[in-house]
Amino acid sequence: MRHRIAVVGGGPAGLTFARVLHRHGYPVTILERDSARDSRPPGGTLDLHEGLGQLALAKAGLLAEFQALSRPEGQAMRILDTAGAVLRDWRPSPDERANPEIDRGQLRDLLLGSLDVQWGREVAQVVPGTGDGVLVQFADGRQESFDLVVGADGAWSRVRPVVSSVTPRYTGVTSVETSLDDVDNRHPDLAELIGDGSVAVYGVNRSIVAQRNSGGHVKVYVKFRAPRDWHGDLDLADVEAARSGLLSLFDGWAAPVLDLLGHGSAFVHRPIYVLPESHTWAHVRGVTLLGDAAHLMAPLGAGANLAMLDGAELAESIADDPQDLDEAVRAFEERMSARAGRWAAITMAGLERLVSPDPADALALFDQVQPS
Ligand SMILES: Cc1cc2nc3c(=O)[nH]c(=O)nc-3n(C[C@H](O)[C@H](O)[C@H](O)COP(=O)(O)OP(=O)(O)OC[C@H]3O[C@@H](n4cnc5c(N)ncnc54)[C@H](O)[C@@H]3O)c2cc1C
C-alpha cells in the first residue's frame, strides 16, 4: 500500500517521523522551509529522556549512535544564590543515562542521515478534502497533493489552522539568549562556574541559566516576567545596549554570576508562548500535527522529547495499519493528546516555579525532580 505522505517541517518531530517510517519501508516527502541544512544555527543542547526522546531514537534504530555522541556528564547541575553561594551541586554518576545531553545540531545530523529533505519549500497553506486528497500550497505559488499531510512545523504552524483555530498565548515570561565560545580557554573562571553541565541562579521573578554544549560552547538564558514588548526602545541588535539593559534587570547580583552576560556577542529575544494544556481537535481526514505544532509548551526539557516520540509513534501506527491510514492517524492522535496534556501541565507548573516571586520555589522543584 503506497500512500502519498508529506511531513511539513524538518525539526525533531518531522525528522523522527520520516526516519521511523522509512525504517518500515514507507517513503515520506519532507518539506522544510529552511533553504539548506546549515542555513541557520541549530540552537543549544537538549537532554533526551530515557522514556521519551531516547525511546524514539531506539524506534529509529539510532540509540547506539546517540549514546556514542551524547554527554551524560552534561546532566550535572549547580544552583547558586544571587550572591554567588553554591546551594546545590549535583553530578551524575558515571553510568547515569537518564537524560544525557546532545547538541541540537548533532541530533539533527543523526536524524537526517541519508533522508532526502526538500529544502526551501515553505508551506503557506494546506487545504483538505479536495478531489485529489490534501492540497499543499507553497509560498512560491507551487502546489502538490498528498493522502496525508503531517504538520511538524513548530509553534507557528501553517498546518494547524486546518484542524484548530487555537493560537499560542504569551505566558508572561520572556527569555533572552546569548552564547560564549571556547569558554575553557577564553573564560576559564566561567568554565569552572558552569562545570560539565549547567549553572542556574534564581532570583525574584527572574533567572540566569548557563548550559555547556559540546566543543566549549555555552548558551546563556535569561528568563524574567515582563510584558511581551518589555524592551520598548531598547534595540536588542545593539549588543552593548542590550547587555546593559539586561544587566540592569539583575542589579545587586554577584559579579561572577553577572559575568555570564558580560561576553556574549549577540542577544536573541525569545518570548515564551504555549498552546492551551488541553489542546485537542476533531479529527480531520488526511491532516494531523506533531510536536510543537500540536502542543507547544514551556521550555522545560520536554518539547523535543515529546516531538520525537510523537513522530516515532505516528510512523509506527501507520506501519502497523497501512490499509487504514485514517484510523492509524486517529489512534495516534488520541494517545498523543493524552500524553501531551500531562506534560503541558507539568511544564507550565515548572515554569511558574522557576520564574517565581519566591526563589525557594525553584530550589524545591530541583530537589523534587533530581535523582539523588
Ligand atoms: C531555549 C529553548 C530550550 C529548549 N530546550 C529543550 C530541551 O532541553 N529539551 C527538550 O526536549 N525540548 C527543549 N526545547 C523545546 C524544543 O526546542 C521544541 O519542543 C522542539 O524543537 C519541537 O520540535 P518540532 O519538530 O515540533 O518543531 P521545531 O523544532 O520548531 O521544527 C519545526 C521545523 O519546521 C520548519 N517550518 C516551520 N514553518 C514551516 C513552513 N511553513 N513550511 C515548511 N517548514 C516549516 C522549521 O524551519 C523547523 O525546521 C527548548 C526550547 C527552547 C526555546
Tab-separated table of C-alpha atoms and ligand atoms in Angstrom:
chain	number	residue	atom	x	y	z
A	1	MET	CA	0.000	0.000	0.000
A	2	ARG	CA	1.689	3.225	-1.134
A	3	HIS	CA	0.220	6.385	0.348
A	4	ARG	CA	1.441	9.843	-0.606
A	5	ILE	CA	2.642	11.117	2.775
A	6	ALA	CA	4.233	14.530	3.403
A	7	VAL	CA	5.633	15.980	6.602
A	8	VAL	CA	5.902	19.754	6.863
A	9	GLY	CA	8.976	20.656	8.955
A	10	GLY	CA	12.358	19.010	9.400
A	11	GLY	CA	12.732	19.556	13.170
A	12	PRO	CA	12.925	16.774	15.774
A	13	ALA	CA	9.279	15.750	15.196
A	14	GLY	CA	9.313	15.673	11.397
A	15	LEU	CA	12.694	14.002	11.024
A	16	THR	CA	11.937	11.294	13.599
A	17	PHE	CA	8.623	10.601	11.867
A	18	ALA	CA	10.298	10.320	8.468
A	19	ARG	CA	13.166	8.253	9.796
A	20	VAL	CA	10.943	5.653	11.511
A	21	LEU	CA	8.550	5.428	8.577
A	22	HIS	CA	11.491	4.908	6.213
A	23	ARG	CA	12.740	2.165	8.503
A	24	HIS	CA	9.411	0.419	7.973
A	25	GLY	CA	9.792	0.786	4.208
A	26	TYR	CA	7.485	3.734	3.542
A	27	PRO	CA	8.605	6.843	1.653
A	28	VAL	CA	7.833	10.314	3.071
A	29	THR	CA	8.205	13.695	1.403
A	30	ILE	CA	9.917	16.097	3.840
A	31	LEU	CA	9.059	19.736	3.148
A	32	GLU	CA	11.335	22.156	5.015
A	33	ARG	CA	11.270	25.965	4.887
A	34	ASP	CA	14.997	26.416	5.610
A	35	SER	CA	16.951	26.842	2.391
A	36	ALA	CA	19.653	24.320	3.371
A	37	ARG	CA	20.802	22.011	6.123
A	38	ASP	CA	23.027	24.683	7.676
A	39	SER	CA	21.127	27.832	6.779
A	40	ARG	CA	20.749	28.877	10.443
A	41	PRO	CA	22.455	27.994	13.732
A	42	PRO	CA	20.861	24.828	15.092
A	43	GLY	CA	20.443	26.109	18.696
A	44	GLY	CA	21.571	24.804	22.076
A	45	THR	CA	21.732	21.478	23.809
A	46	LEU	CA	18.856	19.064	24.515
A	47	ASP	CA	18.547	16.447	27.227
A	48	LEU	CA	16.872	13.338	25.865
A	49	HIS	CA	14.923	11.350	28.456
A	50	GLU	CA	15.050	7.574	28.633
A	51	GLY	CA	11.301	7.066	28.220
A	52	LEU	CA	10.780	9.806	25.593
A	53	GLY	CA	13.499	11.039	23.205
A	54	GLN	CA	15.745	8.019	23.743
A	55	LEU	CA	12.788	5.683	23.193
A	56	ALA	CA	12.069	7.468	19.912
A	57	LEU	CA	15.708	7.072	18.864
A	58	ALA	CA	15.511	3.362	19.668
A	59	LYS	CA	12.471	3.115	17.378
A	60	ALA	CA	14.521	4.913	14.713
A	61	GLY	CA	17.425	2.478	15.170
A	62	LEU	CA	19.689	5.313	16.317
A	63	LEU	CA	20.081	4.760	20.065
A	64	ALA	CA	23.624	3.377	19.917
A	65	GLU	CA	24.776	6.295	17.777
A	66	PHE	CA	23.117	8.709	20.184
A	67	GLN	CA	24.842	7.092	23.144
A	68	ALA	CA	28.206	7.471	21.423
A	69	LEU	CA	27.618	11.187	20.769
A	70	SER	CA	25.739	12.296	23.868
A	71	ARG	CA	27.195	13.811	27.022
A	72	PRO	CA	25.975	12.051	30.208
A	73	GLU	CA	28.217	14.383	32.231
A	74	GLY	CA	26.172	17.278	30.822
A	75	GLN	CA	23.378	16.312	33.238
A	76	ALA	CA	25.395	17.981	36.048
A	77	MET	CA	23.593	20.894	37.664
A	78	ARG	CA	24.802	23.592	40.025
A	79	ILE	CA	22.495	26.124	41.660
A	80	LEU	CA	23.772	29.388	43.138
A	81	ASP	CA	22.022	32.138	45.042
A	82	THR	CA	22.197	35.672	43.732
A	83	ALA	CA	25.233	36.341	45.958
A	84	GLY	CA	27.083	33.524	44.196
A	85	ALA	CA	26.944	30.959	47.059
A	86	VAL	CA	26.542	27.346	45.917
A	87	LEU	CA	23.184	25.919	47.075
A	88	ARG	CA	23.240	22.630	45.160
A	89	ASP	CA	25.994	20.876	43.202
A	90	TRP	CA	24.657	17.693	41.640
A	91	ARG	CA	26.852	15.469	39.462
A	92	PRO	CA	25.638	12.328	37.736
A	93	SER	CA	27.276	9.003	38.478
A	94	PRO	CA	29.367	7.696	35.544
A	95	ASP	CA	26.620	5.243	34.493
A	96	GLU	CA	23.722	7.724	34.795
A	97	ARG	CA	21.905	7.657	31.437
A	98	ALA	CA	18.502	9.124	32.356
A	99	ASN	CA	18.852	12.446	30.491
A	100	PRO	CA	22.168	12.807	28.609
A	101	GLU	CA	22.694	15.989	26.622
A	102	ILE	CA	23.239	16.282	22.888
A	103	ASP	CA	23.747	19.389	20.750
A	104	ARG	CA	20.744	20.113	18.589
A	105	GLY	CA	22.961	20.169	15.500
A	106	GLN	CA	24.327	16.718	16.299
A	107	LEU	CA	20.812	15.364	16.852
A	108	ARG	CA	19.619	16.872	13.589
A	109	ASP	CA	22.540	15.337	11.683
A	110	LEU	CA	21.885	11.976	13.325
A	111	LEU	CA	18.214	12.041	12.322
A	112	LEU	CA	18.906	13.415	8.855
A	113	GLY	CA	21.315	10.610	7.991
A	114	SER	CA	20.512	9.764	4.428
A	115	LEU	CA	16.969	11.227	4.491
A	116	ASP	CA	16.114	13.209	1.401
A	117	VAL	CA	14.815	16.612	2.580
A	118	GLN	CA	13.263	19.088	0.160
A	119	TRP	CA	14.879	22.322	1.394
A	120	GLY	CA	13.479	25.763	0.691
A	121	ARG	CA	9.890	24.502	0.472
A	122	GLU	CA	7.913	26.864	2.692
A	123	VAL	CA	4.309	25.780	3.060
A	124	ALA	CA	1.826	28.652	3.022
A	125	GLN	CA	-1.440	26.773	3.414
A	126	VAL	CA	-2.983	23.317	3.466
A	127	VAL	CA	-6.431	22.534	2.054
A	128	PRO	CA	-8.003	19.169	2.958
A	129	GLY	CA	-10.861	17.371	1.232
A	130	THR	CA	-10.083	18.200	-2.396
A	131	GLY	CA	-10.883	15.552	-5.029
A	132	ASP	CA	-7.208	14.582	-5.031
A	133	GLY	CA	-6.615	14.413	-1.269
A	134	VAL	CA	-4.937	17.214	0.681
A	135	LEU	CA	-3.584	20.160	-1.284
A	136	VAL	CA	-0.366	21.789	-0.082
A	137	GLN	CA	0.186	25.331	-1.329
A	138	PHE	CA	3.721	26.684	-1.128
A	139	ALA	CA	4.865	30.255	-0.517
A	140	ASP	CA	6.341	30.341	-4.037
A	141	GLY	CA	2.943	29.588	-5.578
A	142	ARG	CA	3.526	25.935	-6.397
A	143	GLN	CA	1.168	23.243	-5.119
A	144	GLU	CA	1.122	19.487	-4.641
A	145	SER	CA	-1.377	16.885	-3.339
A	146	PHE	CA	-0.933	14.126	-0.751
A	147	ASP	CA	-3.040	11.499	1.047
A	148	LEU	CA	-1.670	12.560	4.446
A	149	VAL	CA	-0.064	15.868	5.450
A	150	VAL	CA	1.650	15.866	8.844
A	151	GLY	CA	2.216	19.309	10.366
A	152	ALA	CA	5.531	19.213	12.242
A	153	ASP	CA	6.187	22.870	11.548
A	154	GLY	CA	6.572	24.149	15.078
A	155	ALA	CA	4.980	26.851	17.216
A	156	TRP	CA	3.592	28.974	14.385
A	157	SER	CA	2.395	26.051	12.285
A	158	ARG	CA	0.796	26.754	8.911
A	159	VAL	CA	-0.862	23.316	9.026
A	160	ARG	CA	-2.545	23.781	12.448
A	161	PRO	CA	-5.358	26.089	11.184
A	162	VAL	CA	-6.793	23.132	9.230
A	163	VAL	CA	-7.632	21.303	12.461
A	164	SER	CA	-7.759	24.024	15.132
A	165	SER	CA	-8.380	27.754	15.434
A	166	VAL	CA	-6.237	27.954	18.611
A	167	THR	CA	-3.057	30.043	18.560
A	168	PRO	CA	-0.198	30.194	21.119
A	169	ARG	CA	-0.554	32.617	24.045
A	170	TYR	CA	2.242	34.563	25.728
A	171	THR	CA	2.980	33.175	29.221
A	172	GLY	CA	4.138	36.468	30.756
A	173	VAL	CA	7.685	35.072	30.932
A	174	THR	CA	10.227	36.119	28.365
A	175	SER	CA	13.715	34.912	27.621
A	176	VAL	CA	16.886	36.351	26.130
A	177	GLU	CA	19.653	34.082	24.928
A	178	THR	CA	23.332	34.681	24.327
A	179	SER	CA	26.344	32.419	23.913
A	180	LEU	CA	30.049	32.087	24.692
A	181	ASP	CA	32.641	30.284	22.566
A	182	ASP	CA	35.740	28.397	23.610
A	183	VAL	CA	34.852	29.007	27.232
A	184	ASP	CA	37.610	26.829	28.702
A	185	ASN	CA	40.348	28.908	27.101
A	186	ARG	CA	38.758	32.327	26.857
A	187	HIS	CA	36.805	32.415	30.139
A	188	PRO	CA	38.286	29.767	32.473
A	189	ASP	CA	36.551	31.222	35.565
A	190	LEU	CA	33.168	30.914	33.890
A	191	ALA	CA	34.059	27.439	32.630
A	192	GLU	CA	34.686	26.395	36.211
A	193	LEU	CA	31.471	28.015	37.417
A	194	ILE	CA	29.429	26.197	34.760
A	195	GLY	CA	31.173	22.841	35.204
A	196	ASP	CA	30.306	19.933	32.886
A	197	GLY	CA	26.598	20.736	32.714
A	198	SER	CA	24.597	23.777	33.807
A	199	VAL	CA	24.685	26.503	36.393
A	200	ALA	CA	21.450	28.242	37.403
A	201	VAL	CA	20.752	31.277	39.555
A	202	TYR	CA	17.189	32.062	40.616
A	203	GLY	CA	16.069	35.444	41.914
A	204	VAL	CA	12.721	37.164	42.328
A	205	ASN	CA	10.783	36.578	39.105
A	206	ARG	CA	13.988	36.049	37.122
A	207	SER	CA	16.781	33.592	36.462
A	208	ILE	CA	20.065	33.152	34.633
A	209	VAL	CA	20.975	29.673	33.391
A	210	ALA	CA	24.184	28.776	31.523
A	211	GLN	CA	24.452	25.413	29.772
A	212	ARG	CA	27.551	23.813	28.354
A	213	ASN	CA	27.255	22.481	24.794
A	214	SER	CA	29.974	20.437	23.123
A	215	GLY	CA	33.252	22.000	21.977
A	216	GLY	CA	33.485	24.610	24.744
A	217	HIS	CA	30.345	26.395	23.549
A	218	VAL	CA	27.954	27.725	26.216
A	219	LYS	CA	24.400	29.042	25.899
A	220	VAL	CA	23.233	31.547	28.495
A	221	TYR	CA	19.481	32.017	29.014
A	222	VAL	CA	17.946	34.862	30.964
A	223	LYS	CA	14.280	34.495	31.906
A	224	PHE	CA	12.072	37.071	33.579
A	225	ARG	CA	8.475	38.131	33.961
A	226	ALA	CA	7.670	41.097	31.761
A	227	PRO	CA	5.186	42.338	29.188
A	228	ARG	CA	5.917	40.875	25.763
A	229	ASP	CA	7.217	44.225	24.462
A	230	TRP	CA	9.275	44.900	27.631
A	231	HIS	CA	12.297	46.246	25.771
A	232	GLY	CA	10.458	49.291	24.418
A	233	ASP	CA	13.061	51.466	22.716
A	234	LEU	CA	15.950	49.178	23.688
A	235	ASP	CA	17.434	47.841	20.443
A	236	LEU	CA	18.492	44.245	21.163
A	237	ALA	CA	20.555	44.235	17.965
A	238	ASP	CA	22.766	46.859	19.633
A	239	VAL	CA	24.835	44.383	21.662
A	240	GLU	CA	26.185	46.789	24.278
A	241	ALA	CA	22.806	48.450	24.797
A	242	ALA	CA	21.178	45.020	25.128
A	243	ARG	CA	23.832	43.904	27.589
A	244	SER	CA	23.456	46.927	29.849
A	245	GLY	CA	19.650	46.725	29.601
A	246	LEU	CA	19.772	43.115	30.751
A	247	LEU	CA	22.340	43.752	33.466
A	248	SER	CA	20.064	46.423	34.915
A	249	LEU	CA	17.435	43.720	35.463
A	250	PHE	CA	19.892	41.876	37.710
A	251	ASP	CA	21.058	44.790	39.788
A	252	GLY	CA	22.733	43.608	43.006
A	253	TRP	CA	23.541	40.079	41.784
A	254	ALA	CA	27.112	38.894	42.401
A	255	ALA	CA	29.810	39.722	39.847
A	256	PRO	CA	30.691	36.122	38.840
A	257	VAL	CA	27.045	35.488	38.008
A	258	LEU	CA	26.651	38.695	36.008
A	259	ASP	CA	29.857	37.870	34.171
A	260	LEU	CA	27.831	35.184	32.356
A	261	LEU	CA	26.200	38.078	30.487
A	262	GLY	CA	29.413	40.028	30.058
A	263	HIS	CA	30.839	38.290	26.994
A	264	GLY	CA	28.024	37.280	24.652
A	265	SER	CA	28.344	38.802	21.183
A	266	ALA	CA	24.622	38.731	20.328
A	267	PHE	CA	21.336	38.646	22.255
A	268	VAL	CA	18.250	36.878	20.932
A	269	HIS	CA	14.818	37.618	22.384
A	270	ARG	CA	12.505	34.598	22.755
A	271	PRO	CA	9.201	35.359	24.480
A	272	ILE	CA	7.724	32.118	25.848
A	273	TYR	CA	4.440	31.093	24.258
A	274	VAL	CA	2.331	27.993	24.913
A	275	LEU	CA	-0.743	26.308	23.483
A	276	PRO	CA	-3.567	25.507	25.944
A	277	GLU	CA	-2.794	22.454	28.098
A	278	SER	CA	-5.839	20.622	26.774
A	279	HIS	CA	-5.296	21.424	23.092
A	280	THR	CA	-7.135	18.767	21.064
A	281	TRP	CA	-9.067	18.865	17.812
A	282	ALA	CA	-11.787	16.954	15.990
A	283	HIS	CA	-10.030	14.532	13.651
A	284	VAL	CA	-9.704	15.798	10.065
A	285	ARG	CA	-9.142	13.213	7.355
A	286	GLY	CA	-5.680	13.487	5.787
A	287	VAL	CA	-4.134	16.035	8.197
A	288	THR	CA	-2.517	15.766	11.628
A	289	LEU	CA	0.017	17.558	13.846
A	290	LEU	CA	3.135	16.557	15.769
A	291	GLY	CA	5.416	18.233	18.306
A	292	ASP	CA	5.203	21.963	18.981
A	293	ALA	CA	2.603	22.381	16.236
A	294	ALA	CA	0.282	20.179	18.319
A	295	HIS	CA	1.315	21.031	21.884
A	296	LEU	CA	3.735	23.952	22.240
A	297	MET	CA	4.714	24.061	25.907
A	298	ALA	CA	7.038	25.888	28.282
A	299	PRO	CA	10.718	25.046	27.547
A	300	LEU	CA	11.461	22.778	30.489
A	301	GLY	CA	13.239	19.949	28.746
A	302	ALA	CA	10.224	18.072	27.359
A	303	GLY	CA	9.288	19.620	23.996
A	304	ALA	CA	11.852	17.990	21.718
A	305	ASN	CA	11.486	14.709	23.600
A	306	LEU	CA	7.745	14.655	23.060
A	307	ALA	CA	8.102	15.827	19.469
A	308	MET	CA	10.390	12.889	18.706
A	309	LEU	CA	8.169	10.341	20.426
A	310	ASP	CA	5.146	11.741	18.581
A	311	GLY	CA	6.982	11.276	15.294
A	312	ALA	CA	8.086	7.732	16.079
A	313	GLU	CA	4.648	6.675	17.298
A	314	LEU	CA	2.747	8.104	14.335
A	315	ALA	CA	5.126	6.320	11.977
A	316	GLU	CA	4.650	3.043	13.849
A	317	SER	CA	0.892	3.471	13.922
A	318	ILE	CA	0.877	3.897	10.123
A	319	ALA	CA	3.242	0.972	9.589
A	320	ASP	CA	1.069	-1.238	11.833
A	321	ASP	CA	-2.141	-0.425	9.962
A	322	PRO	CA	-1.162	0.620	6.431
A	323	GLN	CA	-4.543	-0.339	4.945
A	324	ASP	CA	-6.433	2.222	7.012
A	325	LEU	CA	-4.352	5.396	7.119
A	326	ASP	CA	-7.135	7.429	8.659
A	327	GLU	CA	-7.679	5.010	11.538
A	328	ALA	CA	-3.920	4.822	12.176
A	329	VAL	CA	-3.771	8.615	12.478
A	330	ARG	CA	-6.865	8.789	14.670
A	331	ALA	CA	-5.484	6.175	17.097
A	332	PHE	CA	-2.182	8.078	17.310
A	333	GLU	CA	-3.907	11.414	17.961
A	334	GLU	CA	-5.729	10.007	21.000
A	335	ARG	CA	-2.550	8.683	22.538
A	336	MET	CA	-0.542	11.819	21.778
A	337	SER	CA	-3.057	14.275	23.184
A	338	ALA	CA	-3.363	12.402	26.499
A	339	ARG	CA	0.414	12.396	26.954
A	340	ALA	CA	0.870	15.996	25.809
A	341	GLY	CA	-1.832	17.232	28.188
A	342	ARG	CA	0.003	15.706	31.150
A	343	TRP	CA	3.333	17.239	30.133
A	344	ALA	CA	1.847	20.630	29.345
A	345	ALA	CA	0.536	20.835	32.919
A	346	ILE	CA	3.882	19.685	34.370
A	347	THR	CA	5.973	22.121	32.334
A	348	MET	CA	3.686	25.112	32.948
A	349	ALA	CA	3.739	24.447	36.696
A	350	GLY	CA	7.527	24.129	36.401
A	351	LEU	CA	7.847	27.492	34.649
A	352	GLU	CA	5.792	29.137	37.413
A	353	ARG	CA	8.224	27.750	39.994
A	354	LEU	CA	11.432	28.537	38.100
A	355	VAL	CA	10.431	32.139	37.444
A	356	SER	CA	8.685	32.820	40.722
A	357	PRO	CA	8.336	35.655	43.240
A	358	ASP	CA	9.927	33.228	45.718
A	359	PRO	CA	13.304	31.839	44.526
A	360	ALA	CA	12.929	28.958	47.024
A	361	ASP	CA	10.302	27.524	44.643
A	362	ALA	CA	12.995	26.751	42.060
A	363	LEU	CA	15.168	25.007	44.615
A	364	ALA	CA	12.229	22.938	45.842
A	365	LEU	CA	11.456	21.887	42.266
A	366	PHE	CA	15.067	20.863	41.712
A	367	ASP	CA	15.036	18.764	44.922
A	368	GLN	CA	11.806	17.124	43.807
A	369	VAL	CA	12.932	16.026	40.342
A	370	GLN	CA	16.674	15.480	40.626
A	371	PRO	CA	17.878	11.895	41.081
A	372	SER	CA	19.761	11.553	44.407
B	1	LIG	C1	15.515	27.862	24.587
B	1	LIG	C2	14.849	26.535	24.412
B	1	LIG	C3	15.409	25.406	25.019
B	1	LIG	C4	14.787	24.162	24.884
B	1	LIG	N1	15.353	23.090	25.484
B	1	LIG	C5	14.774	21.876	25.365
B	1	LIG	C6	15.340	20.704	25.979
B	1	LIG	O1	16.383	20.743	26.644
B	1	LIG	N2	14.709	19.509	25.814
B	1	LIG	C7	13.556	19.415	25.089
B	1	LIG	O2	13.013	18.304	24.977
B	1	LIG	N3	12.997	20.493	24.489
B	1	LIG	C8	13.567	21.714	24.605
B	1	LIG	N4	13.005	22.804	24.000
B	1	LIG	C9	11.772	22.636	23.205
B	1	LIG	C10	12.119	22.133	21.802
B	1	LIG	O3	13.040	23.008	21.198
B	1	LIG	C11	10.877	22.043	20.916
B	1	LIG	O4	9.809	21.488	21.637
B	1	LIG	C12	11.188	21.173	19.693
B	1	LIG	O5	12.173	21.784	18.893
B	1	LIG	C13	9.928	20.944	18.876
B	1	LIG	O6	10.254	20.202	17.741
B	1	LIG	P1	9.326	20.283	16.443
B	1	LIG	O7	9.960	19.396	15.435
B	1	LIG	O8	7.911	20.053	16.823
B	1	LIG	O9	9.392	21.814	15.980
B	1	LIG	P2	10.643	22.712	15.549
B	1	LIG	O10	11.877	22.284	16.230
B	1	LIG	O11	10.190	24.120	15.737
B	1	LIG	O12	10.818	22.417	13.995
B	1	LIG	C14	9.888	22.897	13.071
B	1	LIG	C15	10.516	22.864	11.687
B	1	LIG	O13	9.517	23.257	10.748
B	1	LIG	C16	10.064	24.190	9.827
B	1	LIG	N5	8.951	25.041	9.358
B	1	LIG	C17	8.286	25.973	10.046
B	1	LIG	N6	7.324	26.522	9.310
B	1	LIG	C18	7.376	25.913	8.095
B	1	LIG	C19	6.634	26.062	6.894
B	1	LIG	N7	5.636	26.949	6.806
B	1	LIG	N8	6.947	25.274	5.854
B	1	LIG	C20	7.957	24.353	5.935
B	1	LIG	N9	8.701	24.188	7.047
B	1	LIG	C21	8.412	24.955	8.126
B	1	LIG	C22	11.104	24.941	10.649
B	1	LIG	O14	12.076	25.567	9.814
B	1	LIG	C23	11.683	23.832	11.512
B	1	LIG	O15	12.749	23.176	10.867
B	1	LIG	C24	13.593	24.053	24.135
B	1	LIG	C25	13.038	25.184	23.515
B	1	LIG	C26	13.664	26.406	23.661
B	1	LIG	C27	13.032	27.622	23.012
